[in-house]
C-alpha positions as a Markdown table, in Angstrom:
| # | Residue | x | y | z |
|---|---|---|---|---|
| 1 | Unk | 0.0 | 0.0 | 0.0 |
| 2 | Unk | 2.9 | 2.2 | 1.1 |
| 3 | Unk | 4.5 | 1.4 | -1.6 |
| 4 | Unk | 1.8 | 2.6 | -4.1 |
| 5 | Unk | 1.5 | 5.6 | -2.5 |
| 6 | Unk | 5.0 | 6.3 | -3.4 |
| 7 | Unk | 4.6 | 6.4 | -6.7 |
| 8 | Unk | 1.4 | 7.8 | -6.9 |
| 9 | Unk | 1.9 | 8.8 | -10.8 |
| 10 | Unk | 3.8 | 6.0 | -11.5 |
| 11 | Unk | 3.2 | 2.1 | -12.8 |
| 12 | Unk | 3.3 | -0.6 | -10.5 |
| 13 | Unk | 3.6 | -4.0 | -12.3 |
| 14 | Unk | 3.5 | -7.0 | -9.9 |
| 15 | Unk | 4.1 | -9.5 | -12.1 |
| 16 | Unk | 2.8 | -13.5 | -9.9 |
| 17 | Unk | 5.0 | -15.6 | -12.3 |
| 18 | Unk | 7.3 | -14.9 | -15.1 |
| 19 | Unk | 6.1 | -14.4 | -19.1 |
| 20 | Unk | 4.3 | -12.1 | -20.9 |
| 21 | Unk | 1.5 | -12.9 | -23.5 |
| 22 | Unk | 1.8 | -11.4 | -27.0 |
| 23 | Unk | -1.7 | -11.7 | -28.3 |
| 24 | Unk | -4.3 | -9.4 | -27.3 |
| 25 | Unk | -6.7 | -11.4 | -25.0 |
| 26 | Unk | -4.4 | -14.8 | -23.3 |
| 27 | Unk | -4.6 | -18.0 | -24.7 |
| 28 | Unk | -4.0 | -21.1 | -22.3 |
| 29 | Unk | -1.0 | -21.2 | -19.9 |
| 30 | Unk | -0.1 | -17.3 | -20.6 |
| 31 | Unk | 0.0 | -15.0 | -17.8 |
| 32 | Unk | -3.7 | -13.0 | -17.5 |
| 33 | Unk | -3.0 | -9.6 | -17.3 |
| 34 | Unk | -5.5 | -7.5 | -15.1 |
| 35 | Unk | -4.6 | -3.6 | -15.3 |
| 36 | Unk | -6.4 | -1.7 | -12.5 |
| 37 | Unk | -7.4 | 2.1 | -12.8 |
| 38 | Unk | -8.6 | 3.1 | -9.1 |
| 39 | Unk | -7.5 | 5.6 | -7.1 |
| 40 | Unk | -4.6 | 5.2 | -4.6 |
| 41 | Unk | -4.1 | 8.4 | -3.5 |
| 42 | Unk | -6.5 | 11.5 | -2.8 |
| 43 | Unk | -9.5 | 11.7 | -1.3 |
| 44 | Unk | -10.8 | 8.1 | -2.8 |
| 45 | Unk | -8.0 | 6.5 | -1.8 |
| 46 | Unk | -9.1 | 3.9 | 1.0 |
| 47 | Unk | -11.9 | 3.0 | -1.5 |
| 48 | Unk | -9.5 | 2.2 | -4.6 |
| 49 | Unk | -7.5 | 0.2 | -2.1 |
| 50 | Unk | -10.7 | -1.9 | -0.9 |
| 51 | Unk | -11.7 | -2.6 | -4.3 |
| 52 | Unk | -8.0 | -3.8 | -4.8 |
| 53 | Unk | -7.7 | -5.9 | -2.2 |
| 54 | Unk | -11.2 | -7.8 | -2.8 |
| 55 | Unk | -10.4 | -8.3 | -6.0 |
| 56 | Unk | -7.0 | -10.1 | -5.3 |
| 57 | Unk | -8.5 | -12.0 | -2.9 |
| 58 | Unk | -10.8 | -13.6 | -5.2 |
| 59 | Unk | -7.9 | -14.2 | -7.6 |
| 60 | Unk | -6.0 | -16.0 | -4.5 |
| 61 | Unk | -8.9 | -18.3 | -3.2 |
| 62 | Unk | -9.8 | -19.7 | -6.9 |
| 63 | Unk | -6.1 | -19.6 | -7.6 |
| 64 | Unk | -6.5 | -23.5 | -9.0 |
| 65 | Unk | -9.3 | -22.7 | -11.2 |
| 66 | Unk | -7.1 | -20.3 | -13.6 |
| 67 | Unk | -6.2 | -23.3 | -15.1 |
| 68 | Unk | -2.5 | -23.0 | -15.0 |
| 69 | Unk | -2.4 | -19.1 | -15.8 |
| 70 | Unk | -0.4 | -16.6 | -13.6 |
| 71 | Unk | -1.9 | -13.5 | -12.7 |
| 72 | Unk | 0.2 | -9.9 | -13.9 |
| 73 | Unk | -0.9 | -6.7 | -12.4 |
| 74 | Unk | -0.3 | -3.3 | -14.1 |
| 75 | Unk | -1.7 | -0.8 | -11.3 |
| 76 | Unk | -2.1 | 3.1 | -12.1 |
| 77 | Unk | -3.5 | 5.8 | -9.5 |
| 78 | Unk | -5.8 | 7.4 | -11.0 |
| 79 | Unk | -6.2 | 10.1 | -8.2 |
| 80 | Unk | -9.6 | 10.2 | -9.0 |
| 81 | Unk | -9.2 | 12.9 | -11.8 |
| 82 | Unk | -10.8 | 12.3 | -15.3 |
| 83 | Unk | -8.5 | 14.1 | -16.8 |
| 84 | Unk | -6.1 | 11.5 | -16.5 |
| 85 | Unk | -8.2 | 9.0 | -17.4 |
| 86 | Unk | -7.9 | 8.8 | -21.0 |
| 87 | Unk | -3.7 | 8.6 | -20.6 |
| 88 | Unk | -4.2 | 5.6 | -18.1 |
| 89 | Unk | -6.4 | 3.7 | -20.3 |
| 90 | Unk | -5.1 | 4.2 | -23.4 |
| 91 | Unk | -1.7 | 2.3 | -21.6 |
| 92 | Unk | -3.1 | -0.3 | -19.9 |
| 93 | Unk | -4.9 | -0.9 | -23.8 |
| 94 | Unk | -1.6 | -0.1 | -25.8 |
| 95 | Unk | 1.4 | -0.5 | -23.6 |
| 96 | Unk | 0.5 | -3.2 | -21.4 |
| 97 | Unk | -2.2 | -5.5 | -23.6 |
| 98 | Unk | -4.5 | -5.8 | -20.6 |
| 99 | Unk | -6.8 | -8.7 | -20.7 |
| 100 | Unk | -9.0 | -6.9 | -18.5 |
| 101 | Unk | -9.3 | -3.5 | -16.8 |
| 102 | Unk | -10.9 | -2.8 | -13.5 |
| 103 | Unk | -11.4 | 0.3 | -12.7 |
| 104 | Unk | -12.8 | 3.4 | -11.8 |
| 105 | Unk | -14.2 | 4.5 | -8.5 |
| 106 | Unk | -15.0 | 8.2 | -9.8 |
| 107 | Unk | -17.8 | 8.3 | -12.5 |
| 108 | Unk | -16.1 | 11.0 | -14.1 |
| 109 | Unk | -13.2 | 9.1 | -14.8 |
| 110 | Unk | -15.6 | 5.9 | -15.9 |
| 111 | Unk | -16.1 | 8.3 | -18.9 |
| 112 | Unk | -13.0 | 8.7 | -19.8 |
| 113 | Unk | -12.1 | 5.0 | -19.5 |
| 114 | Unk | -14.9 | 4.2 | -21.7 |
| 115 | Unk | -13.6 | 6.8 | -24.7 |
| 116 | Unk | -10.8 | 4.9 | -24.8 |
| 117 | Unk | -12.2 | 1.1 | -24.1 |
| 118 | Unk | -15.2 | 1.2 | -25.7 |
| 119 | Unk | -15.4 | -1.7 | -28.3 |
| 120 | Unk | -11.6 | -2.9 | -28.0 |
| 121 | Unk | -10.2 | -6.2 | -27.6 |
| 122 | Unk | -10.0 | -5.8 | -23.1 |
| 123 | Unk | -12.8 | -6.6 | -20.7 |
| 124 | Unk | -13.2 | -3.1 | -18.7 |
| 125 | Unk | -15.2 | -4.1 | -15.4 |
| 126 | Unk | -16.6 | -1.4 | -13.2 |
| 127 | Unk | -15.9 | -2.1 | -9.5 |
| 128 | Unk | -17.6 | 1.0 | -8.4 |
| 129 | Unk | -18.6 | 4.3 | -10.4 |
| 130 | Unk | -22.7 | 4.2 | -10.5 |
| 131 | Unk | -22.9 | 6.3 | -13.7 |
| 132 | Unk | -25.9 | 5.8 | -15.8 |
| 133 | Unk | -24.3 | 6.2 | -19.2 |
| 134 | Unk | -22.1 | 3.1 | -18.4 |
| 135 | Unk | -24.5 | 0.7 | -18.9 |
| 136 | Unk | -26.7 | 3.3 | -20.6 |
| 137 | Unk | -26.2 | 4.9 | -24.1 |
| 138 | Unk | -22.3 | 3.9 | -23.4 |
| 139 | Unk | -23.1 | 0.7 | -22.9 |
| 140 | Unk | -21.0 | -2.1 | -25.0 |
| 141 | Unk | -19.8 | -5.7 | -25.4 |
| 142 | Unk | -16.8 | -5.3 | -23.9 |
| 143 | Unk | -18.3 | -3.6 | -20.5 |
| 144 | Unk | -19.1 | -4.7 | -17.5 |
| 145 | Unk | -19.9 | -3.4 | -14.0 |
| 146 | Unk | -20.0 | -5.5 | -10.6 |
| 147 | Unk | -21.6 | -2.6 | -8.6 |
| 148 | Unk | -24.9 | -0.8 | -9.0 |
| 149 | Unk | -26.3 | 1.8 | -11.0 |
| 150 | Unk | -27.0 | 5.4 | -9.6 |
| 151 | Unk | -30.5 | 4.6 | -10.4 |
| 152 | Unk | -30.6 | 1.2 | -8.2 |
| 153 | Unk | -30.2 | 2.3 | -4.7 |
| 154 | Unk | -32.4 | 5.2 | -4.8 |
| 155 | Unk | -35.9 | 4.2 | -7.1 |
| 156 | Unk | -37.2 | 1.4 | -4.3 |
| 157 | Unk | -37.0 | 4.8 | -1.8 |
| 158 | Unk | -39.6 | 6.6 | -3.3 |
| 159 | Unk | -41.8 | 3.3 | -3.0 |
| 160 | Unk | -41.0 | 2.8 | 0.5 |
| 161 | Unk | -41.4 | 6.4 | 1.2 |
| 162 | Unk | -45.2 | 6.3 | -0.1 |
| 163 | Unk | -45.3 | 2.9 | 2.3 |
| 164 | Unk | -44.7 | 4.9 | 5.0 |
| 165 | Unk | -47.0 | 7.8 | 4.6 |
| 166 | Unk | -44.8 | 10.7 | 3.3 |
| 167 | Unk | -46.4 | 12.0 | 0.6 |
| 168 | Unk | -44.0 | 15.2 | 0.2 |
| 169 | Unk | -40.7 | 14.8 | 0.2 |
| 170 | Unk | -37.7 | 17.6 | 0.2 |
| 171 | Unk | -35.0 | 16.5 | -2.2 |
| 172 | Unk | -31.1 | 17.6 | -1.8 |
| 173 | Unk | -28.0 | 16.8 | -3.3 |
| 174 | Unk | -24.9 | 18.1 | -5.2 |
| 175 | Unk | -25.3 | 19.2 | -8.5 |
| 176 | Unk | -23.2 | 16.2 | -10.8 |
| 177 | Unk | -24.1 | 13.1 | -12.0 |
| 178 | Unk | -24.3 | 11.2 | -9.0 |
| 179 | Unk | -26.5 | 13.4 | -7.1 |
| 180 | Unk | -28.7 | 14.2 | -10.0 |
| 181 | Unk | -29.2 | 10.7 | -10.8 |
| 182 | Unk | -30.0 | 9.6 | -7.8 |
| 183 | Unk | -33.0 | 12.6 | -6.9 |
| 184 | Unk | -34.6 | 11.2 | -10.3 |
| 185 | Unk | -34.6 | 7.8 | -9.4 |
| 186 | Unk | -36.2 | 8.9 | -6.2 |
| 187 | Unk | -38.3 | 11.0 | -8.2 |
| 188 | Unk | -39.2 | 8.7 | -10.6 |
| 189 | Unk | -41.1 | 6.2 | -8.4 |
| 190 | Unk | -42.4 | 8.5 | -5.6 |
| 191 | Unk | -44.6 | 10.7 | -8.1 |
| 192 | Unk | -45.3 | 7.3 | -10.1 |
| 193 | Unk | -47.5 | 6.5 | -7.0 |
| 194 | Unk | -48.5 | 10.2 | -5.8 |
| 195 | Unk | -46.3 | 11.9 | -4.2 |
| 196 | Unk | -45.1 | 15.5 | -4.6 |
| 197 | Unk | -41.2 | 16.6 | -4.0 |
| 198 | Unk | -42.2 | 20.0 | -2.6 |
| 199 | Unk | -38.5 | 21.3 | -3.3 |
| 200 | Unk | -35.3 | 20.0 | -5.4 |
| 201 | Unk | -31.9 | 21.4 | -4.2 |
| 202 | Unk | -28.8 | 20.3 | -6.2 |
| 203 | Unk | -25.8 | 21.8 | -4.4 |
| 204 | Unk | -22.3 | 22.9 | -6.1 |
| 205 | Unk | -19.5 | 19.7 | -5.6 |
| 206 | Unk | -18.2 | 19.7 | -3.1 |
| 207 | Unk | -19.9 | 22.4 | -1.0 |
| 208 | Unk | -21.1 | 21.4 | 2.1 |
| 209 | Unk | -22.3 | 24.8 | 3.2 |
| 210 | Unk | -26.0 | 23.2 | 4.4 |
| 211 | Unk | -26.6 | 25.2 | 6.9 |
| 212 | Unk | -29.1 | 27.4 | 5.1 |
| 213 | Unk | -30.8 | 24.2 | 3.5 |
| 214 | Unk | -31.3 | 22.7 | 6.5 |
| 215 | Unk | -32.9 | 25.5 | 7.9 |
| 216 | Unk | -35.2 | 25.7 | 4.5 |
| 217 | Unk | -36.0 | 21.9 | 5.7 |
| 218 | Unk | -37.3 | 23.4 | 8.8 |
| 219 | Unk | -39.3 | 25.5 | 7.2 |
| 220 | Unk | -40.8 | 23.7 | 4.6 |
| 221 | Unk | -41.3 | 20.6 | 7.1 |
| 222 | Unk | -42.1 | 18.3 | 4.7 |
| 223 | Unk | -42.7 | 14.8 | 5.7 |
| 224 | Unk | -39.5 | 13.7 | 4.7 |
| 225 | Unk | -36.2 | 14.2 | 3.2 |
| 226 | Unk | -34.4 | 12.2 | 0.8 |
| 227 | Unk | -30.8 | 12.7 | -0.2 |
| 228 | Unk | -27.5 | 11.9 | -1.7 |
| 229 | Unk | -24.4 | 12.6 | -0.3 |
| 230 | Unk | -21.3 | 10.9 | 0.6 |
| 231 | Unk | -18.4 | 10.5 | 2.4 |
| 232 | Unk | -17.5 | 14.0 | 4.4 |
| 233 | Unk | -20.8 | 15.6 | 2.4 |
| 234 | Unk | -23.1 | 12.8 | 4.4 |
| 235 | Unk | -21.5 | 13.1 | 7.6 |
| 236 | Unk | -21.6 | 17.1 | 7.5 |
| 237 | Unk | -25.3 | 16.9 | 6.7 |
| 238 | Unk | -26.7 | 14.3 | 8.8 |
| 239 | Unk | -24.9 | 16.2 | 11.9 |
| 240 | Unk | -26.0 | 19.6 | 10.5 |
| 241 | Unk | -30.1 | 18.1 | 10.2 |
| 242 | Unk | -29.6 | 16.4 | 14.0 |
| 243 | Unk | -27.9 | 19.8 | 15.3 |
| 244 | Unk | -31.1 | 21.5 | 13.4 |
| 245 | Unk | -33.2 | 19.6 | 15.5 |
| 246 | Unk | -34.8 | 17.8 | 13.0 |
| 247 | Unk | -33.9 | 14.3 | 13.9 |
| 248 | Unk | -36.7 | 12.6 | 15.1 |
| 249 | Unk | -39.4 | 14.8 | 13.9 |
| 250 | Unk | -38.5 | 14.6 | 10.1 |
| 251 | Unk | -37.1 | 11.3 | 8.6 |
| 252 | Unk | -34.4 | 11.6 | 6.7 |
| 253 | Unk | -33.9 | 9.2 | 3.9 |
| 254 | Unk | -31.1 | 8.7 | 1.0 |
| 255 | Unk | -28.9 | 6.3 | -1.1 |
| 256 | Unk | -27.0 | 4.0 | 1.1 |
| 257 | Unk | -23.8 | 6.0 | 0.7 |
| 258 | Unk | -25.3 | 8.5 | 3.2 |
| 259 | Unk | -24.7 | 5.9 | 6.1 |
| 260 | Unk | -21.9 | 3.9 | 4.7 |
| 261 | Unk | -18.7 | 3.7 | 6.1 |
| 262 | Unk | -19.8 | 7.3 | 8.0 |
| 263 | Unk | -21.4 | 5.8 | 10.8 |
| 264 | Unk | -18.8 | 6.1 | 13.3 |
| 265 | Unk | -17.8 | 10.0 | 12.1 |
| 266 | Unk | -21.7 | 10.4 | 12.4 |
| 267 | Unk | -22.4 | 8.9 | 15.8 |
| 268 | Unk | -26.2 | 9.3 | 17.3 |
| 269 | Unk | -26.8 | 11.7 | 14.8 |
| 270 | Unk | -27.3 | 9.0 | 12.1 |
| 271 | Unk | -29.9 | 6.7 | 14.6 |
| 272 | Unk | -32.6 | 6.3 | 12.4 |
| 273 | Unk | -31.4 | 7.3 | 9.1 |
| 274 | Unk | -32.8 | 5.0 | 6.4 |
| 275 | Unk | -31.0 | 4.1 | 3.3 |
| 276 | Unk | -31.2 | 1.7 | 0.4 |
| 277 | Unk | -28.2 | -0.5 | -0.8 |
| 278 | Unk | -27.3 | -3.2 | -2.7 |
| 279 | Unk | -24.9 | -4.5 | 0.3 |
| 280 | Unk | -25.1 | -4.5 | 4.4 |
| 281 | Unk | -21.9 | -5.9 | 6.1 |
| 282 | Unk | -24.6 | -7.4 | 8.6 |
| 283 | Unk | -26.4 | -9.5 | 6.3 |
| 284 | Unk | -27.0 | -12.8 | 7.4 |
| 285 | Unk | -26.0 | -15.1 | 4.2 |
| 286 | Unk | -23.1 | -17.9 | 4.3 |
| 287 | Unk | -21.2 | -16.4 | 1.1 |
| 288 | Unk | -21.1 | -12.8 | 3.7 |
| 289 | Unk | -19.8 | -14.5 | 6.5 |
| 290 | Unk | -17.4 | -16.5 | 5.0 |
| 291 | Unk | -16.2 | -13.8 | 2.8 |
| 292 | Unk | -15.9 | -10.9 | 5.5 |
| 293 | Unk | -13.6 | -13.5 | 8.2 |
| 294 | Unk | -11.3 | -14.2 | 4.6 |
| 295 | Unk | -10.8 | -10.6 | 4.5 |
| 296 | Unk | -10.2 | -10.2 | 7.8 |
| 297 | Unk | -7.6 | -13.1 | 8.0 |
| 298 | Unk | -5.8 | -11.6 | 5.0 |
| 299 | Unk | -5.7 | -7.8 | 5.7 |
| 300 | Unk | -6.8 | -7.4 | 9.3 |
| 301 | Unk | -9.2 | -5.6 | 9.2 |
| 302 | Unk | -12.9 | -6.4 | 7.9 |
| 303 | Unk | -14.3 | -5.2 | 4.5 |
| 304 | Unk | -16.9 | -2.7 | 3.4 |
| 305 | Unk | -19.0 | -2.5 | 0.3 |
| 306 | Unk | -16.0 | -1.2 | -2.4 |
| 307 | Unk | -14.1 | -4.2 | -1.3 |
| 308 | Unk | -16.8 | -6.5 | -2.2 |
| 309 | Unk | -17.7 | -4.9 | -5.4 |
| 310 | Unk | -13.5 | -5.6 | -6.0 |
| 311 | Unk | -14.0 | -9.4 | -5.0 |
| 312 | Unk | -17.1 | -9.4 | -7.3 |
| 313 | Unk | -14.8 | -7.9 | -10.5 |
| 314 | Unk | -11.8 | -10.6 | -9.3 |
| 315 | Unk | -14.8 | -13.9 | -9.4 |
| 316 | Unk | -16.3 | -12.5 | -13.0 |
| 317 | Unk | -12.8 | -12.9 | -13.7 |
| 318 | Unk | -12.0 | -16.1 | -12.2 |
| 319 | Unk | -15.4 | -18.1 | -13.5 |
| 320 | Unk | -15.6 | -16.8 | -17.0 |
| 321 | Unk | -11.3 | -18.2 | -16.6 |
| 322 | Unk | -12.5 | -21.4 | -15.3 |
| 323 | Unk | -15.7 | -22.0 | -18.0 |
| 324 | Unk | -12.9 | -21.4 | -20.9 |
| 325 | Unk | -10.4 | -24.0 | -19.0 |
| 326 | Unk | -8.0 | -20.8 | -19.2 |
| 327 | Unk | -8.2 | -19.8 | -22.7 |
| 328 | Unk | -9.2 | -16.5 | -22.9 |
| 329 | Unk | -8.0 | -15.7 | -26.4 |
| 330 | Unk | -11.3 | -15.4 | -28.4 |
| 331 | Unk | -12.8 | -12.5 | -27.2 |
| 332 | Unk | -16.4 | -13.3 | -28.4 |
| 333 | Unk | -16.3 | -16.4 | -26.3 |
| 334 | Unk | -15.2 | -14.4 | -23.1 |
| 335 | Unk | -18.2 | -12.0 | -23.8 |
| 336 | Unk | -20.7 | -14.3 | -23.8 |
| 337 | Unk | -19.3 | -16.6 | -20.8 |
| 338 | Unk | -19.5 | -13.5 | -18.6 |
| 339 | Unk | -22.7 | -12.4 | -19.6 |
| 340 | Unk | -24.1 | -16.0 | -18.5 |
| 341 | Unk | -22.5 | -15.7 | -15.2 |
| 342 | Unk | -24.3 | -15.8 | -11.8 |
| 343 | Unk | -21.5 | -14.3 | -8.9 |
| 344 | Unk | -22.1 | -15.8 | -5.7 |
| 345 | Unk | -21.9 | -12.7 | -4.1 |
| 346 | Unk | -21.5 | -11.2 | -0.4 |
| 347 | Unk | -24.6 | -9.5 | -1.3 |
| 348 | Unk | -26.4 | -12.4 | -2.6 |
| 349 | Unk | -26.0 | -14.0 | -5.9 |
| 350 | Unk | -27.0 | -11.9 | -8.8 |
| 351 | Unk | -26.6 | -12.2 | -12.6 |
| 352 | Unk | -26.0 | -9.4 | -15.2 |
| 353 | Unk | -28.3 | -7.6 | -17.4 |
| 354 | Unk | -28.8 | -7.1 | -21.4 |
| 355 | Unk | -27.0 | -3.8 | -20.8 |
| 356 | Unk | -24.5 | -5.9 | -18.4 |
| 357 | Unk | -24.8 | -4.0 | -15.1 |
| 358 | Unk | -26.3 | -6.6 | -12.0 |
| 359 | Unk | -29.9 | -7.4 | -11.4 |
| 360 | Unk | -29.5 | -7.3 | -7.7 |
| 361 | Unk | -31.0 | -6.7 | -4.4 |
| 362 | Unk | -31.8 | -3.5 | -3.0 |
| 363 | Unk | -32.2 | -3.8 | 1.1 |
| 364 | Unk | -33.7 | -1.0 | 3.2 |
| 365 | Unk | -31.2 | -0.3 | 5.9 |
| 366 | Unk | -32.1 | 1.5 | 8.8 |
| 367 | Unk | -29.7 | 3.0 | 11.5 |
| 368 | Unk | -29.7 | 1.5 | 14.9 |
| 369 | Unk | -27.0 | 2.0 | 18.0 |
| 370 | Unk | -24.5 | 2.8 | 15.3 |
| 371 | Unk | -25.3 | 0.1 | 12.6 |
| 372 | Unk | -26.8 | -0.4 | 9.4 |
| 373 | Unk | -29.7 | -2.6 | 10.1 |
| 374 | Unk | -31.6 | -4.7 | 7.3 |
| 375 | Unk | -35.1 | -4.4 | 7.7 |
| 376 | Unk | -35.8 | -5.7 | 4.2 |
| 377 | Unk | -35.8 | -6.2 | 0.9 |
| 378 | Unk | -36.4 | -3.1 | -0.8 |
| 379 | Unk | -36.6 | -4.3 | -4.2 |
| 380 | Unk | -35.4 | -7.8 | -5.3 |
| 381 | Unk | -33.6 | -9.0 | -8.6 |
| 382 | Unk | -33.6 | -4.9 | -9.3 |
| 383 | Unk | -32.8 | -4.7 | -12.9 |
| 384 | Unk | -31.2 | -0.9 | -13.8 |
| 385 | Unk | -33.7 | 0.0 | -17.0 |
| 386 | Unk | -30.5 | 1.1 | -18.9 |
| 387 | Unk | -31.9 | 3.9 | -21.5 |
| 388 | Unk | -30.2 | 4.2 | -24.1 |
| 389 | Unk | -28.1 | 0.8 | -24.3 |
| 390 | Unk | -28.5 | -0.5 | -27.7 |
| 391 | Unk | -27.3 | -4.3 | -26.8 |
């Protein structure tokens, strides 16, 4: 890790064992090479390293199902700039003759991947970035994404919302694509069955200047709130709405992100918060268990939702491998092995779409003495309606 901070602008190439394929997708017995794009330094940093270290440990635990073929990492920090993207990709494509690329965790730099990826003869998979034109009208072949969509956390809220009674509901967020996407997915369902947003705020990135919002809130009192934020944005506004005095009296709803890995920065202020997610480190299936004490064991130090999206990318990898008993030359045949795939995932098993994002569960999470708490299944098998995707 320390070591990749070092060279923050530089390539890392750890290669497993010795030899280096000349074709453009490895044929039996040559090394797989698996360039990663994430961030390792910055303000994403502990997420890019998460989604790193799930994916290797996927390659390491089905090891023997590679079928003879090391494993050569090229890794590049992409600090999380999509400016830089385009340079990265275009050498993990040229330079290095990546069999498959994993990366980003920043949409913005998902769109710069995909201008240089699009179409070509490498498997980009998307451990993280929620952008809608991924899978959308950028969709293609050679595409896929182990997360979620920006649209899949947040359209079962505005359904549980109108369960609950609310029937007008004050929307906040910052203004990019994120945010945006993620108030329209709300949207989308909650006036579907009747409700009114009585006010949409989309804030400049990063500002987290919410005192004056908050104070709208209280004057609107609307009967309830649903947001985006993340990282330091949800922890200053779920402490800003609690210092408001609002906690208790107005719920306060959003896209999981709000409440993960923020709880402990958040403290009581977050008791109650509900959220929907495609992931809750305290869900009760076998594949969670298991997968959370492996992590532990091998980094010590248990795993949050970007490492499992990384151990997701590392099985797609590692089963589509196995199916083509380690030939991986014909890129066709990789294609459509993937695309049949069901990951047994920490989250529970879930295939992939037409459009090649995963038709997953959502769970409603609920905050309770400090912990995300499942207290159902949103929406199950959640397919992302991917406009625009012409596969």
């Amino acid at each position: 890790m320390n070591r990749t901070k070092t060279l923050a602008r530089a390539i890392l190439a750890t290669t497993l064992c010795a030899g280096l394929s000349t074709s453009a997708l490895a044929a039996a017995g040559d090394p797989i090479k698996i360039g990663l794009m994430l961030p390792f330094s910055g303000i994403y940093a502990q997420l890019g390293e998460a989604g790193r270290d799930g994916l290797k440990l996927a390659l390491k635990e089905k090891a023997s199902e590679l079928h003879g073929s090391p494993i050569e990492f090229v890794e590049l920090d992409t600090e999380a700039k999509p400016s830089r993207a385009p340079e990265l990709a275009s050498s993990l494509l040229n330079q290095h003759e990546a069999d498959f690329v994993i990366g980003p965790v920043h949409s913005g730099v998902a769109m710069g991947m995909i201008k240089m990826l699009r179409g070509k003869d490498t498997i980009m998979i998307i451990p993280n970035a929620g952008s809608a034109a991924a899978t959308g009208p950028l969709c293609s072949p050679n595409i896929f994404r182990t997360s979620f969509s920006s649209w899949q956390p947040s359209y079962p809220m505005g359904k549980i919302a109108l369960e609950k009674g609310y029937k007008k509901v004050y929307a906040i967020s910052w203004n990019y694509g994120m945010g945006q996407e993620s108030l329209d997915a709300f949207e989308e369902s909650f006036t579907a069955g009747g409700g009114e947003i009585v006010k949409k705020v989309l804030l400049p990135f990063p500002s987290t200047n919410f005192q004056p919002n908050v104070s709208d809130i209280a004057d609107q009192n609307p009967d309830a709130v649903f947001t985006f934020f993340a990282g330091g944005g949800a922890i200053k506004f779920v402490k800003d709405f609690d210092a408001m005095g609002l906690r208790g009296k107005i719920p306060l709803m959003g896209s999981g992100f709000l409440t993960e890995g923020t709880l402990t920065a958040q403290g009581d202020a977050a008791e109650g918060v509900m959220t929907g997610l495609h992931y809750a480190e305290q869900l009760d299936i076998p594949k969670n268990h298991e997968f959370r004490e492996a992590f532990n064991t091998e980094y010590g130090h248990y795993p949050d939702i970007y490492a499992v999206q990384g151990y997701d990318a590392g099985q797609a990898i590692t089963n589509t491998v196995n199916l083509l008993k380690g030939d991986i030359s014909d890129k066709q045949a990789v294609i459509s092995t993937m695309e049949g795939l069901t990951i047994d995932s920490p989250r529970g098993a879930f295939t992939f779409s037409k459009a090649h994002n995963p038709i997953q569960n959502i769970y409603l999470r609920e905050v309770k003495d400090g912990v995300n708490v499942v207290q159902s299944i949103a929406a199950e098998a959640l397919e992302d309606p991917a406009r625009g995707c012409k596969l």
